[in-house]
PDB file of C-alpha atoms in Angstrom:
ATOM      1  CA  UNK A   1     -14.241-188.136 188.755  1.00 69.00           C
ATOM      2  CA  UNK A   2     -17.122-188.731 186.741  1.00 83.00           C
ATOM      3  CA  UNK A   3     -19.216-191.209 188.827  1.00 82.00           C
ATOM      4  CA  UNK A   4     -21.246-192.518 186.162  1.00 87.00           C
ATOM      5  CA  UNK A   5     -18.225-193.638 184.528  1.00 91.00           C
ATOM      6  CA  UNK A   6     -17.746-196.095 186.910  1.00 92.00           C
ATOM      7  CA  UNK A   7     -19.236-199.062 188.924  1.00 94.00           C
ATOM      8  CA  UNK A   8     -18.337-200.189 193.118  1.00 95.00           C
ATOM      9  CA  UNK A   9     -16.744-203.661 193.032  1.00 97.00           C
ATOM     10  CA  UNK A  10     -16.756-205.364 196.582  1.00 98.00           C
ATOM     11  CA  UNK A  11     -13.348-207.113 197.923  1.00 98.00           C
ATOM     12  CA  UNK A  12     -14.183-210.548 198.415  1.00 98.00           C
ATOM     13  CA  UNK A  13     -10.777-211.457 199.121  1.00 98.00           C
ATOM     14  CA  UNK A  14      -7.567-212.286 198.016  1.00 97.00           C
ATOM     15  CA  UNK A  15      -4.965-215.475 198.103  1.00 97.00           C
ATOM     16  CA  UNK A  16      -1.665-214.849 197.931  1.00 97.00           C
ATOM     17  CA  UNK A  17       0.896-217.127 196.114  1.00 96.00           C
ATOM     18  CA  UNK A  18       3.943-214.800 197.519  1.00 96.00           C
ATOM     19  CA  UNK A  19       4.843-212.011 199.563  1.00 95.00           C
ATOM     20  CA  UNK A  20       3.677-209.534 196.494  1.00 95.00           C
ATOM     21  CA  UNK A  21       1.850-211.368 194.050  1.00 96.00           C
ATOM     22  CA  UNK A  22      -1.850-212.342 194.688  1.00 97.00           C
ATOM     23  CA  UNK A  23      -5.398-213.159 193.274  1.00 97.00           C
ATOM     24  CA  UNK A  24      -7.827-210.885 194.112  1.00 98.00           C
ATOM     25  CA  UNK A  25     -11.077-211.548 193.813  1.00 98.00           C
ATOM     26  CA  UNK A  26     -14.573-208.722 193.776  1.00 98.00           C
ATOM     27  CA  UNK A  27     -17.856-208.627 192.714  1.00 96.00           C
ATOM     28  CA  UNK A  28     -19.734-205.625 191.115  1.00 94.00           C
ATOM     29  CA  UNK A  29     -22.502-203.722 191.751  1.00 89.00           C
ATOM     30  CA  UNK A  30     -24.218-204.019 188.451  1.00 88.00           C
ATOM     31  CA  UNK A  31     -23.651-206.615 185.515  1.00 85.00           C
ATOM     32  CA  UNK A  32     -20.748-206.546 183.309  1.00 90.00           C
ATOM     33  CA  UNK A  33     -20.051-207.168 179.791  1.00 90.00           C
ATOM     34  CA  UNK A  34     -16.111-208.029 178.502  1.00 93.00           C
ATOM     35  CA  UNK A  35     -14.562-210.172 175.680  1.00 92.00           C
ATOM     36  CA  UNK A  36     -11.795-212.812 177.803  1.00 92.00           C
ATOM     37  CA  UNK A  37      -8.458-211.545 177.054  1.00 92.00           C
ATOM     38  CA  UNK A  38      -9.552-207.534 177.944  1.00 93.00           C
ATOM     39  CA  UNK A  39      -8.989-205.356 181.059  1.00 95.00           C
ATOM     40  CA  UNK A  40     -10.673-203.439 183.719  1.00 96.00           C
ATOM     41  CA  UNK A  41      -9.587-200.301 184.770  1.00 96.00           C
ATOM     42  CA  UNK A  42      -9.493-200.463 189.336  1.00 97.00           C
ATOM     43  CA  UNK A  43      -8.911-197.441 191.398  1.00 95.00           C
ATOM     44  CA  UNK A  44      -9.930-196.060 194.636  1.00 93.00           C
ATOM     45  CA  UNK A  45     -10.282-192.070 195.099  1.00 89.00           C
ATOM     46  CA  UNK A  46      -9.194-191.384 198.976  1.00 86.00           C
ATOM     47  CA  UNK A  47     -10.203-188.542 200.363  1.00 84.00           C
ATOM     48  CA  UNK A  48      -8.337-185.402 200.019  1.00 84.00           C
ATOM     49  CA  UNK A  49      -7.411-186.270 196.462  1.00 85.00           C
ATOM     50  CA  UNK A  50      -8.689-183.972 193.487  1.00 85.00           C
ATOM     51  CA  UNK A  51      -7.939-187.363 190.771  1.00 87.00           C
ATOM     52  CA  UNK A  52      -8.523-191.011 191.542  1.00 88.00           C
ATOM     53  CA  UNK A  53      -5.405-193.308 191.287  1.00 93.00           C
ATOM     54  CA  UNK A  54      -6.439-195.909 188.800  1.00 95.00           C
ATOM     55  CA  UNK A  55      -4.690-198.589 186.742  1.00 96.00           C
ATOM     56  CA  UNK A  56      -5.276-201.205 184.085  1.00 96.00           C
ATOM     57  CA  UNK A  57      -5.496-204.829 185.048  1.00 96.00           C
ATOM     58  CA  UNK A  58      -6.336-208.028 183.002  1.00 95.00           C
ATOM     59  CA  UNK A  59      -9.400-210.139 183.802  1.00 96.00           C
ATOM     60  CA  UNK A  60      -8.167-213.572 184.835  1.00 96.00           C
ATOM     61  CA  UNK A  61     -12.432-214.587 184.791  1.00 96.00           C
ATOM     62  CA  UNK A  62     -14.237-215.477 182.506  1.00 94.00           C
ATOM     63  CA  UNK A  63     -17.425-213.550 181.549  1.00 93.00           C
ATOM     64  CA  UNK A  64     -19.736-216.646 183.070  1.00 93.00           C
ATOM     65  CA  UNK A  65     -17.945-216.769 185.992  1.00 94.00           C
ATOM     66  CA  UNK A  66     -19.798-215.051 188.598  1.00 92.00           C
ATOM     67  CA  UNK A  67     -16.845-212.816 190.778  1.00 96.00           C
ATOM     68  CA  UNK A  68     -13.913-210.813 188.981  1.00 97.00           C
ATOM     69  CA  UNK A  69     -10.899-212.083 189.339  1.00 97.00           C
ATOM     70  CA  UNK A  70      -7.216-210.275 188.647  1.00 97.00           C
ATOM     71  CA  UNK A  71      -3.530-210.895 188.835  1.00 96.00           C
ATOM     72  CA  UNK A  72      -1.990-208.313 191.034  1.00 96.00           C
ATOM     73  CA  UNK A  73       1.744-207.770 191.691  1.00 96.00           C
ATOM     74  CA  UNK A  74       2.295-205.381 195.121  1.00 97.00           C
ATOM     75  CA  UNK A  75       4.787-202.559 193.913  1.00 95.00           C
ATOM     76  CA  UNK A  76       5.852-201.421 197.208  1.00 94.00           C
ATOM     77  CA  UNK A  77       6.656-197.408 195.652  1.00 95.00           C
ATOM     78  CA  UNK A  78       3.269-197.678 194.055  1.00 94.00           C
ATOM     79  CA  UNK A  79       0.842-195.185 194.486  1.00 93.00           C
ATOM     80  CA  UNK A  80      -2.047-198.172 194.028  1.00 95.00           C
ATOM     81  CA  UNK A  81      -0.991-201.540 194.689  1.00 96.00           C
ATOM     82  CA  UNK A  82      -0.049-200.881 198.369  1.00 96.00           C
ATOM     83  CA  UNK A  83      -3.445-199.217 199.340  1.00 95.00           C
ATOM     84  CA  UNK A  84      -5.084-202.639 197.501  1.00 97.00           C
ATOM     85  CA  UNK A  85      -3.056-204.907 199.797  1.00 97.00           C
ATOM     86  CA  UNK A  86      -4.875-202.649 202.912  1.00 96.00           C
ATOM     87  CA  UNK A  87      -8.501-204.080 201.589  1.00 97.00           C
ATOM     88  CA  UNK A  88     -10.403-205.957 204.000  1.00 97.00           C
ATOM     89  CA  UNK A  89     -13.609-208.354 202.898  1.00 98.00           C
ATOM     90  CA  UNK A  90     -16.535-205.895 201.864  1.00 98.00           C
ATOM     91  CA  UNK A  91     -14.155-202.689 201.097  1.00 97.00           C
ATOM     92  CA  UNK A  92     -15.068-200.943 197.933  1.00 96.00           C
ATOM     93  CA  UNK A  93     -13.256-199.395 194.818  1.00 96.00           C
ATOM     94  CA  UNK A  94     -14.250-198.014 192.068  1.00 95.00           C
ATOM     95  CA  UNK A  95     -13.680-199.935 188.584  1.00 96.00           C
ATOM     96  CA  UNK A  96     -14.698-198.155 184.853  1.00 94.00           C
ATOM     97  CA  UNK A  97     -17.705-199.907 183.609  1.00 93.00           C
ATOM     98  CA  UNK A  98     -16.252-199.993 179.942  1.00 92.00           C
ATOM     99  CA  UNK A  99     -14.066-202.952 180.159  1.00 92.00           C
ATOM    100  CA  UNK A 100     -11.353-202.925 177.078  1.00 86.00           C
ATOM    101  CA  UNK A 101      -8.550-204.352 174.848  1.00 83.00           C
ATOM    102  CA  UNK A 102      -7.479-206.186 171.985  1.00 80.00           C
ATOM    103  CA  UNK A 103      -6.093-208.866 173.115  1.00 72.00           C
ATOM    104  CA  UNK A 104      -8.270-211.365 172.864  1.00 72.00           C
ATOM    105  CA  UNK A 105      -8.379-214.961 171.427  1.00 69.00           C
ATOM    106  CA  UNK A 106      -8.398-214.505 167.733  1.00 71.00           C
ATOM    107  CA  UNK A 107     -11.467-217.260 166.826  1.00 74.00           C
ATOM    108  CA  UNK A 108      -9.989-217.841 163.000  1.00 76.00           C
ATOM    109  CA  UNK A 109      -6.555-219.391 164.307  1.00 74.00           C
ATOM    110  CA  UNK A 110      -6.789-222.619 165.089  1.00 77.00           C
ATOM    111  CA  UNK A 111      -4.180-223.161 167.016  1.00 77.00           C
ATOM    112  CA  UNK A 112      -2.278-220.482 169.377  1.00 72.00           C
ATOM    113  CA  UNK A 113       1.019-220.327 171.422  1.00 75.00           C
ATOM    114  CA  UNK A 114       0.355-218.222 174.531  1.00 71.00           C
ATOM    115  CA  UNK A 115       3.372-216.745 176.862  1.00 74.00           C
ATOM    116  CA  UNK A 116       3.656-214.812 179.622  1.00 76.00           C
ATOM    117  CA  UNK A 117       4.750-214.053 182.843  1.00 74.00           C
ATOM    118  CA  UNK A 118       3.684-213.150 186.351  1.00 77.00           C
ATOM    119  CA  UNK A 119       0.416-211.212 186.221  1.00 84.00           C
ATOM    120  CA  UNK A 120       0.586-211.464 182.208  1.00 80.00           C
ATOM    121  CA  UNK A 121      -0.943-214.787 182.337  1.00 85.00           C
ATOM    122  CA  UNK A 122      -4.586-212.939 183.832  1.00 89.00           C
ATOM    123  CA  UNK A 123      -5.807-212.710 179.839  1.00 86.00           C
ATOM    124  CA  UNK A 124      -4.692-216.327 178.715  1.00 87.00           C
ATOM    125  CA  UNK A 125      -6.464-217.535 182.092  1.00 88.00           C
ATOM    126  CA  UNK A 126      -9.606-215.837 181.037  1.00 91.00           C
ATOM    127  CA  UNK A 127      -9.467-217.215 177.627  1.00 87.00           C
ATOM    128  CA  UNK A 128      -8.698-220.665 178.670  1.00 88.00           C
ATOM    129  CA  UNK A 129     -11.894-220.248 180.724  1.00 91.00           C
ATOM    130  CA  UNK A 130     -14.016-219.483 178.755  1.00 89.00           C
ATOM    131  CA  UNK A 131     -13.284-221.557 175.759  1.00 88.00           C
ATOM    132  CA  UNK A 132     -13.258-224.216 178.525  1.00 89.00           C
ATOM    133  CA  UNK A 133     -17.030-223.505 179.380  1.00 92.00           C
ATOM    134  CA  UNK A 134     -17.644-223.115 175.714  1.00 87.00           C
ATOM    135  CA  UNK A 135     -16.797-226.446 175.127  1.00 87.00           C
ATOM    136  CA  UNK A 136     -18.599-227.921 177.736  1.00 86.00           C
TER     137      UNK A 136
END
C-alpha cells in the first residue's frame, strides 16, 4: 500500500436507519477537495494482509460541510462492510486522497430528474447540498 496515496479519516459515528443500512459519518486528517456527485475510495489494511480491502463509496456531503458523510449497506459475506460495522468513535481507516467520478450535476441542464435507490441516493444528497448552500 502506498501510504502517500492515502489520507486517515476518523469514525465519528454512525446512525442506522435499519439493521444493514447506515450513515456513517468521519473526518480527515488533512483537507479535501471533490466535485458533489463523486466518490471516495474507504478501506482499512488489517494486519496480516499483504493488500488493503478497499471499496468505492459516494459522498452524501457536500464539499462545505465540515465531516464526510456516506451511505453504507452491511453485506454480511463482505470482506469490508462487516469490519466497518466493528468501528467504534475515533477508529481509523484509510481513504485515497484523490476523490473521483463523473457523476456529477451537469450545470448547463436546467432542470434534472434524479433516481435511485438505497445507498444510490449518497451523490444526489451531495448535490442537493451543495446547490442548497450555493443558493443561500
Amino acid at each position: 500500500m502506498q501510504k502517500d496515496r492515502y489520507c486517515r479519516l476518523r469514525f465519528l459515528g454512525r446512525e442506522d436507519f435499519s439493521d444493514d443500512l447506515a450513515l456513517f459519518r468521519f473526518d480527515a486528517d488533512t483537507p479535501l477537495d471533490f466535485t458533489p456527485g463523486q466518490y471516495a475510495t474507504l478501506g482499512v489494511h488489517p494486519e496480516g494482509m499483504k493488500r488493503p480491502l478497499l471499496r468505492p463509496y459516494s459522498l452524501a456531503s457536500a464539499p462545505h460541510d465540515d465531516e464526510l458523510e456516506f451511505f453504507i449497506e452491511l453485506v454480511d459475506e463482505g470482506k469490508l462492510t462487516p469490519r466497518l460495522w466493528t468501528l467504534s468513535t475515533g477508529d481509523r481507516i484509510w481513504m485515497r486522497k484523490k476523490i473521483v467520478g463523473r457523476f456529477v450535476l451537469d450545470q448547463r441542464r436546467r432542470h434534472h430528474i434524479m433516481a435511485s435507490t438505497v445507498t444510490g441516493v449518497a451523490p444526489y444528497v451531495s448535490i442537493m447540498r451543495a446547490q442548497a448552500h450555493a443558493l443561500k
